[in-house]
XYZ file of N, CA, C and O in Angstrom:
640
model
N 92.810 13.796 134.917
C 93.300 12.683 134.289
C 94.449 12.235 135.295
O 94.886 11.128 135.388
N 95.322 13.249 135.730
C 96.383 12.963 136.656
C 95.894 12.095 137.952
O 96.494 11.238 138.396
N 94.837 12.509 138.588
C 94.206 11.834 139.562
C 93.606 10.256 139.211
O 94.106 9.621 140.283
N 93.069 9.799 138.040
C 93.071 8.646 137.646
C 94.296 7.876 137.668
O 94.316 6.878 138.386
N 95.263 8.431 137.273
C 96.404 7.650 137.047
C 97.185 7.652 138.647
O 97.559 6.354 138.617
N 97.102 8.523 139.159
C 97.732 8.380 140.619
C 96.855 7.345 141.374
O 97.364 6.501 142.297
N 95.591 7.500 141.370
C 94.744 6.347 141.819
C 94.843 4.935 141.405
O 94.966 3.992 142.216
N 95.325 4.761 140.239
C 95.665 3.529 139.587
C 97.267 2.974 140.257
O 96.945 1.903 140.672
N 98.088 3.923 140.280
C 99.363 3.521 141.016
C 99.223 3.282 142.296
O 99.761 2.313 142.952
N 98.303 3.974 142.956
C 98.164 3.702 144.589
C 97.351 2.303 144.548
O 97.878 1.599 145.846
N 96.614 2.089 143.772
C 95.987 0.676 144.151
C 96.877 -0.434 143.765
O 96.999 -1.482 144.312
N 97.736 -0.164 142.881
C 98.878 -1.111 142.448
C 99.699 -1.445 143.659
O 100.268 -2.514 143.827
N 100.246 0.018 144.221
C 101.029 -0.291 145.289
C 100.580 -1.102 146.306
O 100.979 -1.978 147.126
N 99.181 -0.643 146.651
C 98.448 -1.540 147.685
C 98.289 -2.942 147.409
O 98.561 -3.860 148.202
N 97.980 -3.457 146.328
C 98.083 -4.572 145.888
C 99.258 -5.310 146.159
O 99.383 -6.507 146.669
N 100.260 -4.855 145.752
C 101.641 -5.388 146.156
C 102.177 -5.493 147.517
O 102.457 -6.507 147.789
N 101.480 -4.618 148.303
C 101.835 -4.771 149.983
C 101.156 -5.707 150.287
O 101.584 -6.285 151.659
N 99.780 -5.754 150.155
C 98.939 -6.550 150.532
C 98.965 -7.882 150.188
O 98.889 -8.764 150.928
N 99.542 -8.267 148.963
C 99.628 -9.748 148.670
C 100.718 -10.411 149.532
O 101.561 -9.863 149.996
N 100.241 -11.784 149.857
C 100.991 -12.492 150.745
C 102.202 -13.055 149.827
O 102.310 -14.305 149.803
N 103.413 -12.204 149.870
C 104.377 -12.908 149.377
C 105.751 -12.536 150.183
O 105.913 -11.540 150.841
N 107.065 -13.262 149.583
C 107.872 -12.982 150.772
C 108.831 -11.759 150.288
O 109.437 -11.151 150.928
N 108.543 -11.645 148.924
C 109.601 -10.558 148.391
C 108.843 -9.663 147.294
O 107.687 -10.142 146.905
N 109.071 -8.469 147.213
C 108.335 -7.718 146.083
C 108.672 -7.942 144.703
O 109.649 -8.385 144.474
N 107.314 -8.096 144.017
C 107.667 -8.759 142.802
C 107.216 -7.626 141.824
O 105.942 -7.072 141.516
N 107.541 -7.488 140.650
C 107.174 -6.547 139.653
C 105.911 -7.049 139.067
O 104.897 -6.227 138.681
N 105.973 -8.210 138.721
C 104.651 -8.847 138.406
C 103.191 -8.863 139.178
O 102.212 -8.860 138.687
N 103.705 -8.857 140.290
C 102.585 -8.273 141.408
C 102.052 -7.006 141.156
O 100.812 -6.756 141.109
N 103.187 -6.183 141.160
C 102.730 -4.807 140.651
C 102.057 -4.473 139.286
O 100.918 -3.789 139.538
N 102.338 -5.293 138.435
C 101.521 -4.961 137.273
C 100.329 -5.719 137.292
O 99.380 -5.212 137.011
N 99.823 -7.029 137.945
C 98.650 -7.152 138.035
C 97.805 -6.281 138.945
O 96.842 -6.270 138.710
N 98.623 -5.761 139.824
C 97.589 -4.744 140.564
C 97.388 -3.349 139.793
O 96.202 -2.783 140.049
N 98.147 -3.203 138.830
C 98.199 -2.058 138.306
C 96.909 -2.408 137.077
O 95.953 -1.636 137.014
N 96.663 -3.735 136.591
C 95.591 -3.908 135.664
C 94.105 -3.928 136.475
O 93.240 -3.860 135.912
N 94.287 -4.647 137.756
C 93.263 -4.594 138.511
C 92.718 -2.967 138.836
O 91.553 -2.787 138.745
N 93.641 -2.167 138.968
C 93.604 -0.885 138.917
C 92.897 -0.087 138.104
O 91.865 0.661 138.209
N 93.183 -0.398 137.039
C 92.741 0.025 135.707
C 91.111 -0.463 135.575
O 90.354 0.721 135.055
N 91.155 -1.634 135.844
C 89.464 -1.940 135.874
C 88.599 -0.946 137.055
O 87.631 -0.773 136.607
N 89.216 -0.874 138.113
C 88.549 -0.209 139.304
C 88.593 1.247 138.613
O 87.427 1.850 139.046
N 89.316 1.759 138.230
C 89.200 3.353 137.678
C 88.510 3.322 136.653
O 87.778 4.339 136.632
N 88.091 2.540 135.558
C 87.249 2.562 134.590
C 86.002 2.671 135.072
O 85.046 3.471 134.601
N 85.607 1.788 135.860
C 84.370 1.918 136.719
C 84.108 3.067 137.461
O 82.846 3.321 137.567
N 85.101 3.624 137.866
C 84.681 4.874 138.662
C 85.191 6.285 138.142
O 84.803 6.958 138.465
N 85.630 6.235 136.865
C 85.861 7.315 136.110
C 84.790 8.338 135.788
O 85.153 9.582 135.819
N 83.547 7.997 135.855
C 82.519 9.082 135.781
C 82.392 9.996 136.924
O 81.839 11.104 136.896
N 82.965 9.453 138.135
C 82.869 10.381 139.349
C 84.012 11.218 139.392
O 83.774 12.262 140.218
N 84.827 11.075 138.420
C 85.949 12.279 138.529
C 85.650 13.399 137.373
O 86.493 14.317 137.383
N 84.623 13.013 136.845
C 84.063 14.196 135.826
C 84.855 14.367 134.554
O 84.845 15.346 133.918
N 85.742 13.399 134.170
C 86.666 13.514 133.111
C 86.509 12.237 132.486
O 86.081 11.326 132.950
N 86.777 12.031 131.346
C 87.204 10.851 130.417
C 88.143 9.904 131.138
O 88.942 10.379 131.923
N 87.897 8.635 130.859
C 88.927 7.588 131.369
C 90.328 8.107 130.676
O 90.747 8.212 129.663
N 91.086 8.226 131.450
C 92.502 8.475 131.179
C 93.373 7.850 130.242
O 94.107 8.058 129.377
N 93.167 6.671 129.989
C 93.609 5.501 129.045
C 93.071 5.444 127.743
O 93.643 5.441 126.605
N 91.907 6.475 127.692
C 91.457 6.835 126.285
C 92.239 7.523 125.657
O 92.160 7.347 124.117
N 92.774 8.610 126.107
C 93.747 9.391 125.166
C 94.972 8.452 124.635
O 95.464 8.832 123.468
N 95.384 7.415 125.354
C 96.703 6.850 125.040
C 95.821 5.803 123.635
O 96.630 5.664 122.805
N 94.760 5.315 123.708
C 94.158 4.410 122.816
C 93.979 5.198 121.752
O 94.044 5.030 120.341
N 93.723 6.505 121.838
C 93.372 7.588 120.571
C 94.711 7.871 119.683
O 94.618 8.121 118.856
N 95.758 8.017 120.872
C 97.348 8.304 120.219
C 97.511 6.796 119.283
O 98.225 7.205 118.157
N 97.037 5.870 119.728
C 97.598 4.563 119.104
C 96.922 4.408 117.751
O 97.197 4.285 116.687
N 95.409 5.033 117.885
C 94.695 4.913 116.503
C 95.189 6.099 115.706
O 95.355 5.874 114.484
N 95.551 7.240 116.076
C 96.278 8.308 115.460
C 97.660 7.787 114.525
O 97.502 7.583 113.365
N 98.251 7.054 115.145
C 99.281 6.454 114.563
C 99.314 5.505 113.645
O 99.744 5.398 112.596
N 98.324 4.525 113.889
C 98.028 3.612 112.830
C 97.194 4.203 111.349
O 97.622 3.971 110.323
N 96.520 5.275 111.716
C 95.746 6.118 110.576
C 97.131 6.687 109.624
O 97.012 6.789 108.744
N 98.077 7.533 110.626
C 99.029 7.875 109.817
C 99.991 6.915 109.138
O 100.279 7.043 107.991
N 100.199 5.713 109.487
C 100.879 4.823 108.869
C 100.064 4.148 107.785
O 100.705 4.147 106.576
N 99.041 3.887 107.774
C 97.735 3.805 106.508
C 97.903 4.793 105.581
O 98.244 4.476 104.212
N 98.069 6.019 105.868
C 97.822 7.293 104.977
C 99.379 7.419 104.592
O 99.384 7.695 103.088
N 100.259 7.171 104.953
C 101.591 7.175 104.558
C 102.019 6.028 103.561
O 102.479 6.300 102.282
N 101.408 4.935 103.488
C 101.822 3.458 102.731
C 100.862 3.930 101.498
O 101.352 3.823 100.128
N 99.582 4.634 101.681
C 98.948 5.105 100.586
C 99.459 5.840 99.553
O 99.581 5.839 98.467
N 99.851 7.289 100.283
C 100.183 8.382 99.671
C 101.482 7.965 99.098
O 102.148 8.267 97.745
N 102.600 7.045 99.760
C 103.828 6.523 98.901
C 103.493 5.716 97.597
O 104.136 5.916 96.835
N 102.556 4.846 97.824
C 102.186 4.118 96.638
C 101.761 4.791 95.507
O 102.068 4.852 94.304
N 101.070 6.009 95.773
C 100.638 7.399 94.508
C 101.884 7.745 94.028
O 101.963 7.880 92.998
N 102.658 8.210 94.820
C 104.012 8.840 94.263
C 104.802 8.093 93.697
O 105.383 8.083 92.664
N 105.029 6.863 94.103
C 105.696 5.850 93.503
C 104.984 5.457 91.950
O 106.027 5.137 91.157
N 104.147 5.362 92.088
C 103.297 5.172 90.779
C 103.324 6.166 89.698
O 103.654 6.138 88.508
N 103.377 7.581 90.047
C 103.823 8.597 89.185
C 105.286 8.777 88.746
O 105.591 9.169 87.791
N 106.331 8.180 89.770
C 107.632 8.222 89.511
C 107.953 7.193 88.653
O 108.836 7.449 87.586
N 107.328 5.965 88.691
C 107.658 4.800 88.050
C 106.943 4.871 86.503
O 107.091 4.069 85.715
N 106.039 5.952 86.372
C 105.236 5.930 84.794
C 106.250 6.292 83.596
O 106.779 7.255 84.214
N 106.110 5.662 83.104
C 106.792 6.441 81.692
C 106.796 7.664 81.448
O 107.617 8.752 80.851
N 105.574 8.422 81.549
C 105.359 9.939 81.261
C 104.842 10.409 82.505
O 103.862 9.800 83.129
N 105.137 11.714 82.734
C 104.906 12.315 83.577
C 103.623 13.148 83.572
O 103.536 13.813 82.549
N 102.673 13.176 84.231
C 101.091 13.436 83.921
C 100.487 14.046 85.142
O 99.470 14.151 85.333
N 101.497 14.767 85.741
C 101.132 15.582 87.293
C 100.606 16.887 86.735
O 101.365 17.583 85.983
N 99.920 17.484 87.775
C 99.507 18.977 87.621
C 99.662 19.533 88.924
O 98.615 19.333 89.788
N 100.753 19.824 89.508
C 100.949 20.367 91.040
C 100.281 21.688 91.090
O 99.828 22.240 90.256
N 99.900 21.811 92.206
C 99.000 23.120 92.397
C 98.816 23.234 94.124
O 99.088 22.438 94.980
N 98.259 24.378 94.432
C 98.034 24.960 95.557
C 96.534 24.768 95.750
O 95.942 25.257 94.776
N 96.248 24.649 96.967
C 94.688 25.089 97.637
C 94.869 25.196 98.821
O 95.830 24.960 99.567
N 93.647 25.816 99.177
C 93.341 26.311 100.738
C 92.503 25.194 101.524
O 91.465 24.573 100.746
N 92.921 24.936 102.435
C 92.274 23.668 103.410
C 91.607 24.708 104.700
O 92.354 24.887 105.526
N 90.339 24.542 104.818
C 89.849 25.349 106.430
C 89.920 23.825 107.128
O 89.121 23.144 107.221
N 90.256 24.390 108.456
C 90.192 23.363 109.636
C 89.440 23.659 110.627
O 89.168 24.780 110.845
N 88.955 22.723 111.321
C 88.348 22.984 112.709
C 89.185 22.825 114.022
O 88.367 23.060 114.868
N 90.409 22.610 113.527
C 91.411 22.451 114.885
C 91.361 23.578 115.566
O 91.764 24.579 114.712
N 91.708 23.810 116.628
C 92.199 25.050 117.130
C 93.190 24.847 118.441
O 93.308 23.857 118.891
N 94.080 25.756 118.491
C 95.411 25.759 119.376
C 96.440 25.211 118.780
O 96.450 24.703 117.547
N 97.618 25.588 119.089
C 99.079 25.561 118.595
C 99.192 24.064 118.664
O 99.859 23.470 117.533
N 98.883 23.050 119.564
C 99.307 21.622 119.370
C 98.580 20.882 118.348
O 98.945 20.207 117.690
N 97.210 21.410 118.141
C 96.361 20.669 117.246
C 96.734 20.932 115.752
O 97.028 20.118 114.858
N 97.089 22.192 115.459
C 97.370 22.848 114.354
C 98.664 22.293 113.849
O 98.834 21.897 112.718
N 99.793 22.117 114.674
C 101.069 22.019 114.600
C 101.058 20.343 114.184
O 101.645 19.828 113.355
N 100.339 19.651 115.162
C 100.376 18.211 114.535
C 99.933 17.869 113.254
O 100.412 16.941 112.434
N 98.629 18.539 112.664
C 97.937 18.161 111.494
C 99.084 18.802 110.519
O 99.218 17.767 109.247
N 99.667 19.761 110.652
C 100.592 20.194 109.609
C 101.883 19.241 109.408
O 102.266 19.145 108.308
N 102.439 18.613 110.578
C 103.496 17.827 110.603
C 103.160 16.562 109.954
O 104.054 15.975 109.575
N 101.765 16.016 110.470
C 101.303 14.752 109.719
C 101.312 14.927 108.380
O 101.497 14.194 107.429
N 100.840 15.866 107.623
C 100.490 16.235 106.287
C 101.979 16.291 105.527
O 102.032 15.760 104.666
N 102.807 16.967 106.270
C 104.099 17.328 105.710
C 104.833 15.941 105.674
O 105.723 15.674 104.487
N 104.585 14.997 106.649
C 105.274 13.609 106.689
C 104.905 12.822 105.439
O 105.455 11.735 105.451
N 103.650 13.012 105.068
C 102.845 12.107 103.918
C 103.574 12.679 102.761
O 103.405 13.805 102.306
N 104.261 11.604 101.748
C 104.713 12.007 100.748
C 103.763 12.747 99.371
O 102.428 12.286 99.528
N 103.930 13.683 98.768
C 102.903 14.235 97.872
C 102.659 15.652 97.965
O 101.871 16.151 97.583
N 102.753 16.123 99.595
C 102.128 17.336 99.748
C 102.884 17.870 100.921
O 103.577 17.272 101.397
N 102.791 19.240 101.086
C 103.588 20.190 101.767
C 102.665 21.096 102.179
O 101.996 21.898 101.576
N 102.658 21.575 103.351
C 102.091 22.564 104.033
C 102.930 23.830 103.795
O 103.977 24.189 104.093
N 102.386 24.879 102.779
C 103.009 26.115 102.538
C 102.973 27.149 103.584
O 103.955 27.562 103.939
N 101.693 27.584 104.120
C 101.467 28.354 105.098
C 100.516 28.163 105.783
O 99.306 27.479 105.625
N 100.531 28.410 107.225
C 99.255 28.505 107.994
C 98.816 29.845 108.261
O 99.587 30.829 108.651
N 97.576 29.944 107.951
C 97.171 31.555 108.370
C 97.359 31.916 109.908
O 97.490 31.244 110.598
N 97.278 33.403 109.862
C 97.489 34.127 111.359
C 96.605 33.622 112.224
O 97.030 33.385 113.285
N 95.222 33.290 111.666
C 94.115 33.106 112.718
C 94.238 31.408 113.132
O 93.779 30.967 113.985
N 95.110 30.875 112.433
C 95.324 29.210 112.416
C 94.239 28.470 112.097
O 93.845 27.314 112.247
N 93.375 28.995 111.293
C 91.784 28.222 110.738
C 91.839 27.972 109.347
O 90.959 27.116 108.861
N 93.049 27.899 108.823
C 93.422 27.252 107.249
C 94.849 27.024 107.030
O 95.667 27.895 107.604
N 94.863 26.133 105.853
C 96.337 25.617 105.753
C 96.246 26.262 104.191
O 95.467 25.756 103.421
N 97.480 26.552 103.504
C 97.698 26.249 102.175
C 98.640 25.538 101.925
O 99.773 25.067 102.289
N 98.183 24.441 101.209
C 98.680 23.283 100.653
C 99.210 23.048 99.022
O 98.490 23.121 98.609
N 100.674 22.421 99.056
C 100.902 22.186 97.788
C 100.630 20.796 97.663
O 101.544 19.823 98.550
N 99.972 20.175 96.665
C 99.855 18.840 96.291
C 100.751 18.404 95.001
O 100.773 19.541 94.061
N 101.026 17.457 94.869
C 102.155 16.882 93.531
C 101.091 17.102 92.450
O 101.462 17.403 91.462
N 99.936 16.351 92.486
C 98.959 16.128 91.543
C 97.488 16.726 92.026
O 96.943 16.029 92.798
N 97.324 17.822 91.895
C 95.893 18.440 92.399
C 94.740 17.827 91.933
O 93.847 17.315 92.643
N 94.897 17.258 90.496
C 93.573 16.432 90.230
C 93.413 15.393 90.750
O 92.292 14.923 91.218
N 94.507 14.328 90.864
C 94.164 12.929 91.247
C 94.383 12.678 92.839
O 93.472 12.065 93.431
N 95.007 13.641 93.247
C 95.376 13.447 94.620
C 94.715 14.568 95.856
O 94.758 14.453 97.154
N 94.040 15.460 95.403
C 93.291 16.366 96.260
C 92.255 15.540 96.955
O 92.091 16.052 98.254
N 91.509 14.961 96.322
C 90.453 14.197 97.005
C 91.130 13.246 98.102
O 90.494 13.117 99.346
N 92.044 12.426 97.967
C 92.576 11.734 98.733
C 93.400 12.351 99.709
O 93.182 11.907 101.131
N 93.734 13.285 99.747
C 94.180 14.272 100.620
C 93.319 14.820 101.425
O 93.464 14.678 102.843
N 92.392 15.381 100.826
C 91.016 15.989 102.198
C 90.493 14.836 102.650
O 90.260 15.033 103.921
N 90.282 13.738 102.537
C 90.095 12.421 103.016
C 90.876 12.171 104.403
O 90.619 11.745 105.463
N 92.149 12.164 103.913
C 93.151 11.995 104.835
C 93.326 12.936 106.089
O 93.528 12.727 106.971
N 93.264 14.411 105.548
C 93.162 15.566 106.334
C 91.836 15.157 107.452
O 92.048 15.586 108.498
N 90.643 14.970 106.877
C 89.837 14.668 107.722
C 89.991 13.768 108.932
O 89.595 13.729 110.108
N 90.558 12.477 108.238
C 90.637 11.619 109.289
C 91.933 11.828 110.373
O 91.575 11.659 111.585
N 92.753 12.705 109.988
C 93.802 13.209 110.839
C 93.031 13.970 111.919
O 93.346 14.261 112.952
N 92.208 15.114 111.436
C 91.365 15.790 112.169
C 90.854 15.177 113.445
O 90.794 15.381 114.523
N 89.937 14.534 113.202
C 89.022 13.570 113.885
C 89.796 12.765 114.914
O 89.750 12.956 116.099
N 91.329 12.187 114.519
C 92.047 11.633 115.277
C 92.538 12.435 116.432
O 92.945 12.102 117.431
N 93.195 13.592 115.764
C 93.716 14.716 116.532
C 92.946 14.970 117.654
O 93.248 15.146 118.813
N 91.655 15.262 117.368
C 90.659 15.908 118.263
C 90.439 14.642 119.609
O 90.165 15.042 120.801
N 90.389 13.391 118.778
C 90.270 12.452 119.996
C 91.425 12.385 121.102
O 91.063 12.053 122.227
N 92.492 12.776 120.677
C 93.748 12.735 121.320
C 93.750 14.110 122.221
O 93.901 13.766 123.603
N 93.350 15.125 121.917
C 93.581 16.348 122.516
C 92.649 17.085 123.366
O 92.505 17.754 124.286
N 91.200 16.309 122.970
C 90.188 16.772 123.595
C 89.224 15.883 124.457
O 89.382 14.751 124.100
């Protein structure tokens, strides 16, 4: 990945130096960088790696998934708070994850803890399961499992 980025910057610098202008302009460099993106994208298979901007787009996708899940879970929690009678049944459940590595597991735990209505109580020593406390296990467990699967796929898109 660093080789692709450095090649792209090199193409942008060459584009800037070769352009017939009286002075160096940032817009010329940006134009060269965009041309370099196209060239590196067409040549990325020769590097034996995926295209270096793929991780960036996967990170943007993960951010949008998180924002969507944050809004949905906030709506659910507000519904419980504003209802005249509290009908929640809090509880714990175990979630087996396919993520490996400290970064992936930490990212999933943090994303889950930042969404309202759920808290990661413990991560197993092996790092293959979470113990999660949900505000309303009966109603929100399915929604929580769906969002965990979305988070896992998005995290794997960023890290792998």
